[in-house]
Coordinates of C-alpha atoms in Angstrom, one line a residue:
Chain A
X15 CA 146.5 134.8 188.5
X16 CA 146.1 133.4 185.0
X17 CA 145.9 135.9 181.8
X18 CA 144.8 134.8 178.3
X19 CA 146.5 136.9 175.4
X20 CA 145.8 137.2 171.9
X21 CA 148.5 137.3 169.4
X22 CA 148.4 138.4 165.9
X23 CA 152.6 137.2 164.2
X24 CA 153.7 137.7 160.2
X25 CA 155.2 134.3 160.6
X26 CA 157.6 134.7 157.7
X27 CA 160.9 134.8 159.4
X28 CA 159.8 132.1 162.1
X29 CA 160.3 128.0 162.2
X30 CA 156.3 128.0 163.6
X31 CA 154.6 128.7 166.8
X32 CA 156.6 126.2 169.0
X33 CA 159.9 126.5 170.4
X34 CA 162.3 124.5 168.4
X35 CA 165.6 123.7 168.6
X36 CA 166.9 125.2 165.6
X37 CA 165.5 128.4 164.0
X38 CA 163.3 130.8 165.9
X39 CA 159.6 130.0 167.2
X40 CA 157.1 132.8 168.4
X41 CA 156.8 130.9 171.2
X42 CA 160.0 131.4 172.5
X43 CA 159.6 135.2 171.6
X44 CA 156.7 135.8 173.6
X45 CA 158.3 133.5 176.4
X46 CA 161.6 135.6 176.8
X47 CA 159.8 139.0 177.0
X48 CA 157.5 138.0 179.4
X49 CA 160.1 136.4 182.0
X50 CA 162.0 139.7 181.3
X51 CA 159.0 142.3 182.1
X52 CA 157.5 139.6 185.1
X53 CA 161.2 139.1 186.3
X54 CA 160.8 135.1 186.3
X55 CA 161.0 132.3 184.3
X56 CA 157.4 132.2 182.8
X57 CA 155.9 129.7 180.6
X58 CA 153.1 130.2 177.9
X59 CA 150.4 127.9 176.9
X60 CA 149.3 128.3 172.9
X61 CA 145.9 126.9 172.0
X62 CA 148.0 124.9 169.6
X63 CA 150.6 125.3 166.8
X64 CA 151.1 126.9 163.6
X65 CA 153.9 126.1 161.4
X66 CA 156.4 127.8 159.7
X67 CA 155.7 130.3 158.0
X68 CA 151.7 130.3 158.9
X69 CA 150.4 133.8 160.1
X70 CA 148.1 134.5 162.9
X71 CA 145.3 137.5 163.4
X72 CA 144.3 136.1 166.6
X73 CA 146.4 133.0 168.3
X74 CA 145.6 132.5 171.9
X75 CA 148.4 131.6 174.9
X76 CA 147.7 131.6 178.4
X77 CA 150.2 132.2 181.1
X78 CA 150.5 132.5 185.3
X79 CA 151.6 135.6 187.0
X80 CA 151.7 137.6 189.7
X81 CA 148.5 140.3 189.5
X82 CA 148.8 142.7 186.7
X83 CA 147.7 146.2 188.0
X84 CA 147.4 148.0 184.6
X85 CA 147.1 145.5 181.9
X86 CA 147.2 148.1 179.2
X87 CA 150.2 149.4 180.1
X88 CA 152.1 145.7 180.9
X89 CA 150.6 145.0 176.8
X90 CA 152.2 148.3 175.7
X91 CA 155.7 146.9 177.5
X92 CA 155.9 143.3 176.1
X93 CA 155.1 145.3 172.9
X94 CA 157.8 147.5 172.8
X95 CA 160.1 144.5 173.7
X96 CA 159.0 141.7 171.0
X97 CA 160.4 141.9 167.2
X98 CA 158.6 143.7 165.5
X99 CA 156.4 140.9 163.2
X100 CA 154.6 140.1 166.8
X101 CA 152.0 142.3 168.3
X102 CA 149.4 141.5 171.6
X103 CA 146.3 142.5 170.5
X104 CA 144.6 142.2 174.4
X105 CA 145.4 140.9 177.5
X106 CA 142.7 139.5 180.0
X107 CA 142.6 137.8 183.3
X108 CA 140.9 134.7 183.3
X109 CA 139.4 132.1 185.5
X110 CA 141.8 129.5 186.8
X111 CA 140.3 126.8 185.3
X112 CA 141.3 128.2 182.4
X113 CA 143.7 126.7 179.4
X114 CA 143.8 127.7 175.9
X115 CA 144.3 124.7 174.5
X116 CA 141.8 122.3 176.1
X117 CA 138.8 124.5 176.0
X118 CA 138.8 125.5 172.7
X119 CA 135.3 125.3 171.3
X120 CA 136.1 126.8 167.2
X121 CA 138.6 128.3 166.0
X122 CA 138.9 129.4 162.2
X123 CA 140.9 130.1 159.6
X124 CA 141.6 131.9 156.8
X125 CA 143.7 131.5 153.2
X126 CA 144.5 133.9 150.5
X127 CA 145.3 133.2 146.7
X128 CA 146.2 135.9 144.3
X129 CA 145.0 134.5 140.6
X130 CA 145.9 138.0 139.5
X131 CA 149.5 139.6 138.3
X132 CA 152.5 138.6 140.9
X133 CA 152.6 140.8 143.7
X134 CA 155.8 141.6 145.0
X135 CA 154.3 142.7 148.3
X136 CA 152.6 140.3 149.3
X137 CA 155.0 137.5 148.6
X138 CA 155.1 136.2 151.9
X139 CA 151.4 137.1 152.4
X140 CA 149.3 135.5 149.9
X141 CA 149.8 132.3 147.8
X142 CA 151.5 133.7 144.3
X143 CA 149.5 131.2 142.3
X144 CA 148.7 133.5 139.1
X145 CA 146.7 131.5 137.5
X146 CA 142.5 131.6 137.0
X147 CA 140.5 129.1 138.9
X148 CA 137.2 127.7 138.4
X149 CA 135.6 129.1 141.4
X150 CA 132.0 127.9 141.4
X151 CA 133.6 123.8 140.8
X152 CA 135.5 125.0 144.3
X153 CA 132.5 126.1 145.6
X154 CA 130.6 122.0 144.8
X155 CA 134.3 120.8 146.5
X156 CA 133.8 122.6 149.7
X157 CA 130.6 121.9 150.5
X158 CA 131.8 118.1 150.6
X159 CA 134.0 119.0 154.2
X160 CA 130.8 120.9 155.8
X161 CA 129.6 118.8 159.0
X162 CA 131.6 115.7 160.9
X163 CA 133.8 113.9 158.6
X164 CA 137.2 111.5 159.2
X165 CA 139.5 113.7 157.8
X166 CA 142.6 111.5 158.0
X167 CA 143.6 111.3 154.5
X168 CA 143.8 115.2 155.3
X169 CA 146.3 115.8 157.7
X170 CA 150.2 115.0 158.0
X171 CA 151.2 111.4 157.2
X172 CA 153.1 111.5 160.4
X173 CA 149.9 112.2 162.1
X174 CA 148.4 108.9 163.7
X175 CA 145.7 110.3 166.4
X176 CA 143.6 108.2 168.0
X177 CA 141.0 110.1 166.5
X178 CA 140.7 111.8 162.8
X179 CA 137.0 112.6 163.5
X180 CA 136.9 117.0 163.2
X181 CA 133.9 119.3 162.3
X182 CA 133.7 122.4 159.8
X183 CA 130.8 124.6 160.7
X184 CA 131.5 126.9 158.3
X185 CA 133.7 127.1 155.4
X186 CA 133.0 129.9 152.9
X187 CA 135.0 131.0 149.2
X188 CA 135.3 134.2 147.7
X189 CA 137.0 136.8 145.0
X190 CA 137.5 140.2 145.1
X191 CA 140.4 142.1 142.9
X192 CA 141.7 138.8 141.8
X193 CA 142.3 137.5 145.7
X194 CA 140.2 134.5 146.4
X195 CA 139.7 134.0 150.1
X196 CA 138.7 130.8 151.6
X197 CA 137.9 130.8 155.1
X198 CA 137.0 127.7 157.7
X199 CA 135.5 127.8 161.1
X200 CA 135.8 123.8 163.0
X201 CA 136.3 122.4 166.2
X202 CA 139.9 121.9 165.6
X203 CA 141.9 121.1 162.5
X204 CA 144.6 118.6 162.6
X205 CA 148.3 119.5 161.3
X206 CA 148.7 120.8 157.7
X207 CA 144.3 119.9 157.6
X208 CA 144.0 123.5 156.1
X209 CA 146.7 123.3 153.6
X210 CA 145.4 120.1 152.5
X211 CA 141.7 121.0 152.0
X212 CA 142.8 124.0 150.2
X213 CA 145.7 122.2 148.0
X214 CA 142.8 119.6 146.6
X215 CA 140.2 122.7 146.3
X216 CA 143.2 124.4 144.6
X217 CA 143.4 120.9 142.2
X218 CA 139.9 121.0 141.7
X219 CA 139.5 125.1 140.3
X220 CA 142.4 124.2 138.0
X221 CA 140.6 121.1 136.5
X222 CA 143.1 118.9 137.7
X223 CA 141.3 117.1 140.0
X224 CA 137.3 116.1 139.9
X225 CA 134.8 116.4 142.7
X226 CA 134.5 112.7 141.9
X227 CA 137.8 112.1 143.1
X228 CA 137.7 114.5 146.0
X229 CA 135.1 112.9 147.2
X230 CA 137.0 109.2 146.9
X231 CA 139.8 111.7 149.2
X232 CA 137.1 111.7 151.8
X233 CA 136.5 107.5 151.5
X234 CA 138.2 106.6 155.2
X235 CA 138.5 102.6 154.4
X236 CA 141.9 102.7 153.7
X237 CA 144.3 105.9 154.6
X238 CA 145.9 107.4 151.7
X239 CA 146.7 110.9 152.6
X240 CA 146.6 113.8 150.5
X241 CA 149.4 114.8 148.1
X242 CA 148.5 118.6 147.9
X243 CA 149.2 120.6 150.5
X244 CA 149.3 124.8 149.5
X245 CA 152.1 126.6 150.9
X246 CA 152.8 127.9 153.9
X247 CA 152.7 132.0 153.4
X248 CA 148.9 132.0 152.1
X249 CA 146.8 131.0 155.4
X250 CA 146.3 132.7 158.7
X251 CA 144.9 131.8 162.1
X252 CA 142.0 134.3 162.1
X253 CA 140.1 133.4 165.5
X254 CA 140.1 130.9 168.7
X255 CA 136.7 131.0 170.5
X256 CA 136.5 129.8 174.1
Chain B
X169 CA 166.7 149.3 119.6
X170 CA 164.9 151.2 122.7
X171 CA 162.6 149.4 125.0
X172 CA 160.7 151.0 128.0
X173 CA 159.7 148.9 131.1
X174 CA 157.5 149.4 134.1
X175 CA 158.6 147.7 137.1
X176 CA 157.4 147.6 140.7
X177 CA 159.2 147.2 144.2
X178 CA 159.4 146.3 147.3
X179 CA 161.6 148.3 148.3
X180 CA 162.3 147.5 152.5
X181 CA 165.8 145.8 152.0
X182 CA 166.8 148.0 149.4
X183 CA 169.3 151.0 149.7
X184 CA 167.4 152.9 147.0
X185 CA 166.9 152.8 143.3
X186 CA 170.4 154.2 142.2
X187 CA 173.6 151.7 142.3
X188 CA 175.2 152.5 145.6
X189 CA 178.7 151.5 147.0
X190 CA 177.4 150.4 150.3
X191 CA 174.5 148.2 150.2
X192 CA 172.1 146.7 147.4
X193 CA 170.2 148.8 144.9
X194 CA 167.4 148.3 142.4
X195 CA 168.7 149.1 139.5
X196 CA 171.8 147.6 140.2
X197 CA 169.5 143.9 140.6
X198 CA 168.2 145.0 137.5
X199 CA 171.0 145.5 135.8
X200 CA 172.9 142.2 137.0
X201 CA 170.0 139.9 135.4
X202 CA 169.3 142.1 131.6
X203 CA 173.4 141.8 131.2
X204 CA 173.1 138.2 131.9
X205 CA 170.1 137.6 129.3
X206 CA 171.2 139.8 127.1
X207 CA 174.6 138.7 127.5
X208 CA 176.4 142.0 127.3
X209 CA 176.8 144.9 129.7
X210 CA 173.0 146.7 129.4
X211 CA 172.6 150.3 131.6
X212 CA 169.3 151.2 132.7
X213 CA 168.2 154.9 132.7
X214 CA 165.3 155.2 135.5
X215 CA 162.7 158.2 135.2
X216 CA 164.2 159.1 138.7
X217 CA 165.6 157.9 141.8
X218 CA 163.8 156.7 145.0
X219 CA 165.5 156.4 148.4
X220 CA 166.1 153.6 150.8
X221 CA 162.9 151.8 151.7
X222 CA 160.4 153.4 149.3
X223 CA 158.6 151.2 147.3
X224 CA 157.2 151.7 143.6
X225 CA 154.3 150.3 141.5
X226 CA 155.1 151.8 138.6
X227 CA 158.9 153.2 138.7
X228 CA 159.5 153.0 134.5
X229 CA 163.6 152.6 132.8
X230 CA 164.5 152.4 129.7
X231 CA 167.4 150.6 127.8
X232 CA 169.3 150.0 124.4
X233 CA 169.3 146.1 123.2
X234 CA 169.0 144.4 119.9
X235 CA 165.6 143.6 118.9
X236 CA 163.8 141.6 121.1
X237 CA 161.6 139.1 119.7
X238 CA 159.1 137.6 122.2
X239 CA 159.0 140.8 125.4
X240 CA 156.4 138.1 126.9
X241 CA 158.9 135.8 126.8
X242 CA 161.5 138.0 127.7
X243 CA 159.9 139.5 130.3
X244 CA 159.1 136.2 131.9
X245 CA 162.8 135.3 131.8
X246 CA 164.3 138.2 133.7
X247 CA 161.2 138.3 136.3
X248 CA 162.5 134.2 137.3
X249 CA 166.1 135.6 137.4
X250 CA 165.1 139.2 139.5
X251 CA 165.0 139.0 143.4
X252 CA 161.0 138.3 144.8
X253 CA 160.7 141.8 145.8
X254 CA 161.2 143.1 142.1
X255 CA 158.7 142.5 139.5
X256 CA 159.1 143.8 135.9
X257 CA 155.5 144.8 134.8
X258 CA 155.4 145.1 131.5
X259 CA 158.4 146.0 128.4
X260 CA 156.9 147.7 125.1
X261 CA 159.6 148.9 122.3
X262 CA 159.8 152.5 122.2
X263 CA 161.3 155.4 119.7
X264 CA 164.6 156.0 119.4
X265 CA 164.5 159.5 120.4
X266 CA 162.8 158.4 124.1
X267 CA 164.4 159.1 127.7
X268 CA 162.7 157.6 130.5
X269 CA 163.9 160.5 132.7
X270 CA 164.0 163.4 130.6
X271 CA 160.7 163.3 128.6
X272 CA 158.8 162.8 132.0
X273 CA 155.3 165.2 132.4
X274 CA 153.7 163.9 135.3
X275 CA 154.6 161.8 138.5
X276 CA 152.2 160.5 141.2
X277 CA 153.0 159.4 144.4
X278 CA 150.6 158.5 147.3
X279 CA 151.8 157.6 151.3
X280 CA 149.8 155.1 153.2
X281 CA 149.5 156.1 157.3
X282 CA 148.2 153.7 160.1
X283 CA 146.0 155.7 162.3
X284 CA 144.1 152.9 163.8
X285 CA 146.2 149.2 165.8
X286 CA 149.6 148.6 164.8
X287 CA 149.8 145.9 162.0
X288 CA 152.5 143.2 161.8
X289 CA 152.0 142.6 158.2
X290 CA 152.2 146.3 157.2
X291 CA 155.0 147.3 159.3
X292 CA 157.2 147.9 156.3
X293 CA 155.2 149.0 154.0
X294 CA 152.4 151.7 155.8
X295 CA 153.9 154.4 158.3
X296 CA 152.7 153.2 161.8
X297 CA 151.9 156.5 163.5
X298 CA 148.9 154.2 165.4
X299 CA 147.3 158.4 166.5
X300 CA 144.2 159.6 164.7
X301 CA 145.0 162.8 162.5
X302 CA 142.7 165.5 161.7
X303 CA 141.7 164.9 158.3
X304 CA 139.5 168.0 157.6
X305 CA 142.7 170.4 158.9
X306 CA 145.1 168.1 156.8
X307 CA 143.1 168.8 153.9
X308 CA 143.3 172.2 154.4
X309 CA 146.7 172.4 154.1
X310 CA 147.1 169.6 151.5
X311 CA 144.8 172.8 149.2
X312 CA 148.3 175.1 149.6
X313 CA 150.6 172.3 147.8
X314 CA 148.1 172.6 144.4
X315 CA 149.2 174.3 141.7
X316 CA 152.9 175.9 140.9
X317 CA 155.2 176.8 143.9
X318 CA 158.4 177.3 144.5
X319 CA 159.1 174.1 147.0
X320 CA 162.3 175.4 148.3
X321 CA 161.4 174.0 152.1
X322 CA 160.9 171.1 150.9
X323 CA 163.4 169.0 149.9
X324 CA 166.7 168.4 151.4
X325 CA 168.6 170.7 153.1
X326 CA 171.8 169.5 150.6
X327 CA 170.0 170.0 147.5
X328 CA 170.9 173.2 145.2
X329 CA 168.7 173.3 142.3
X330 CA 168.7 176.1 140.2
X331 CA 164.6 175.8 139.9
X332 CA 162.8 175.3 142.9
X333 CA 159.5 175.6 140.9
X334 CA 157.1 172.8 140.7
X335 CA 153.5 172.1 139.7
X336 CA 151.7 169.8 141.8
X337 CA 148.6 169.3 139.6
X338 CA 146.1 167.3 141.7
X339 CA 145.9 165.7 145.5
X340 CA 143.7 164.3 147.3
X341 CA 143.5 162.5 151.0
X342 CA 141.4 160.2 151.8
X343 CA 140.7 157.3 154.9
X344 CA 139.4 154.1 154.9
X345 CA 139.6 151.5 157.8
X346 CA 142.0 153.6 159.5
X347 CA 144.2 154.3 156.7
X348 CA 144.7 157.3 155.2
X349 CA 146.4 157.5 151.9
X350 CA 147.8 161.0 150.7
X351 CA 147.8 160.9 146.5
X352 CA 150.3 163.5 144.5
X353 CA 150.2 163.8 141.1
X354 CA 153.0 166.9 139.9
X355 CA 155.1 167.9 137.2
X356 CA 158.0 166.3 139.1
X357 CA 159.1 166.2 143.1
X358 CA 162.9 167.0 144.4
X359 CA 164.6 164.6 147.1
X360 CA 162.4 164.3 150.1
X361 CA 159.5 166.7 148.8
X362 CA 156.7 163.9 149.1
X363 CA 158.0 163.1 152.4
X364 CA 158.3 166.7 153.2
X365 CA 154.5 167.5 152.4
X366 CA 153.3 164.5 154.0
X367 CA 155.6 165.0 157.1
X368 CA 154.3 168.6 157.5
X369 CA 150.4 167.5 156.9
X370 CA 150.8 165.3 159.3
X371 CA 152.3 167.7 161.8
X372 CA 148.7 170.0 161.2
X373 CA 146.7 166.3 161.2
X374 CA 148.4 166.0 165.0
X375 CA 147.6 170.4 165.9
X376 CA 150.9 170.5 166.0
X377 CA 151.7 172.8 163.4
X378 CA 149.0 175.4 162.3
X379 CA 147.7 176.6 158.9
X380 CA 149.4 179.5 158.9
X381 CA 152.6 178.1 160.0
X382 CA 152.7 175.9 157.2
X383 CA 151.8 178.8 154.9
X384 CA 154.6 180.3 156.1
X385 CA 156.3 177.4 155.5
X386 CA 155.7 177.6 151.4
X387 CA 157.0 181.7 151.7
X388 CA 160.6 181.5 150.0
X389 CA 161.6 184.6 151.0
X390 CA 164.9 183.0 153.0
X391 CA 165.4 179.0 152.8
X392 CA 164.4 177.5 156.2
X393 CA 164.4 173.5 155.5
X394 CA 161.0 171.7 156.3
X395 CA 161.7 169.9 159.8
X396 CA 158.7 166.7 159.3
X397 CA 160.0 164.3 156.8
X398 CA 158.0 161.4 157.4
X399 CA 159.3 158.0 157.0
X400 CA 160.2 156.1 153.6
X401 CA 158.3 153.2 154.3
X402 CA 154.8 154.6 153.5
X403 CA 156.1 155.9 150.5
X404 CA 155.2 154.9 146.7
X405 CA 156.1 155.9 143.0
X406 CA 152.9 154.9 141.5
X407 CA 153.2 156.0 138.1
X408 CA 155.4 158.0 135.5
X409 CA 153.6 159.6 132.4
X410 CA 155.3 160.8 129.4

């Protein structure tokens, strides 16, 4: 049988989502509890990464086993066995055509910004910027990545995909109580894509970039990838939507 | 000269606010960096102690230095020098004749429960209990802590005051989202007393405990030590008036 699970991880502590071989991945978590409680080697299929540090409200994995009698009590278990930063939200049996990685159809994200006073509580939660941005000029910036668009000078250098080619759907900015929230729903976002958007958007509300230039970012003739990437601890895997 | 400071905490990996043989303490940390800057051994004198893993927003201290010119300045300097999970708020000058503990009037604290889905993020720093509580019964009970009591059952078993008497002079409960967040506001609160109240409300939230036994609870005829202490980590010193 194949069972689709949704994650929610504080990924402070962690090297990322995939197993690595140094430092500790959720992955590998998730991976070692579930061969315990199923009694067999058992592998688990994410519908993609997140790096270090990144948090998730709702990653996805998939995995094979043996039929689950009472899945709310096999959730409870692997519960009570993971560290405690890593809690399963649900888990349902699924088709066997399934995989949560190749038949992902959105997924979204979220990232938080305190322009406020420091807050030692949410250090590893929210981006300590603590400085005032121009929210409205952010607002003119973002509206430049709605629809299809080449977003190579967006991801990793590293990155050399065949195809650079994503789509935002929806992409939204907000403040409340000095946190600014910037969420994006797209088909898939390429590594460190997020960080990047938001690092120029953060450029751009501190006057330190123009929309002029973000939009010469967005020119795909030549590849010259972005240089602002926000940190890890501010953004969150929110959703994946089958 | 005398200056007063505000400071707020995380305080997970701490063993408390008072300097502690085994293991690291707030005002220990704090200490450490004002002796550095100021470049001779400075004691801090805290408006009270908190134990391991409570937090503060607004624990106060005050100390003896030569005048400071620039406290922005200052201020800014020890908070780059101070662990992440300690933030110095704010540091005004104050009279000579000033004691940050024994001029205190009022103290509030408030606890922060999880009745709804564990959360990751909040694991250190909102009580998990993940059952709904009855709110209506728990503010029932909360009604007996108002006003001045003799709190004798409520603080540790170890502690021997002379004066049992305190005045709690408002609190309030209240839930939102599936938190609920108890608020004190009193004339001062023993070792373990929040705790103690919060512990036993939550024991009448679950039916587990009725009215009447917690009114017999608060008679101080003999000394029978409250049982409930709920955990530290939902625990905050919000504020210190003088």
């Amino acid at each position: 049988m194949k069972y689709l699970a949704i994650v929610s991880y504080d990924g402070t502590r962690y090297a990322g989502w995939q197993i690595q071989p140094n430092g500790d991945s959720i992955e590998e978590e998730i991976e070692k509890v579930l061969s315990k409680i199923l009694n067999t080697p058992t592998k688990i299929y994410g519908s993609g990464r997140t790096d270090s540090g990144v948090h998730a409200l709702g990653q996805t994995f998939h995995f094979e086993a043996k039929e689950i009698t009472d899945l709310g009590k096999f959730t409870y278990s692997i519960n009570s066995l993971l560290p405690k930063d890593i809690f399963i939200k649900n888990i349902k049996e699924v088709d066997d055509s399934f995989h949560a990685r190749y038949l992902v159809k959105r997924k979204e994200y979220k990232y938080l910004i305190n322009v406020g006073e420091y807050d030692p509580f949410e250090k590893d939660h929210i981006y300590q910027l603590l400085r005032p941005l121009d929210i409205s000029l952010m607002k003119e910036g973002l509206k430049l990545f709605i629809g299809e668009h080449n977003f190579q000078n967006f991801t990793s250098k590293e990155e050399d995909e065949s195809n650079f080619v994503r789509t935002i759907y929806e992409a939204s900015i907000k403040e409340e109580n000095n946190i600014i929230t910037l969420d994006f729903v797209g088909s898939g976002f390429m590594r460190y894509m997020v960080r990047n958007l938001v690092g120029s958007l953060i450029e751009v509300g501190l006057h330190r970039l123009s929309i002029e230039e973000l939009k010469k970012m967005m020119d795909t003739k030549k590849r010259k990838v972005c240089q602002y990437k926000a940190p890890a601890n501010g953004l969150y895997l929110v959703e994946v939507k089958y």
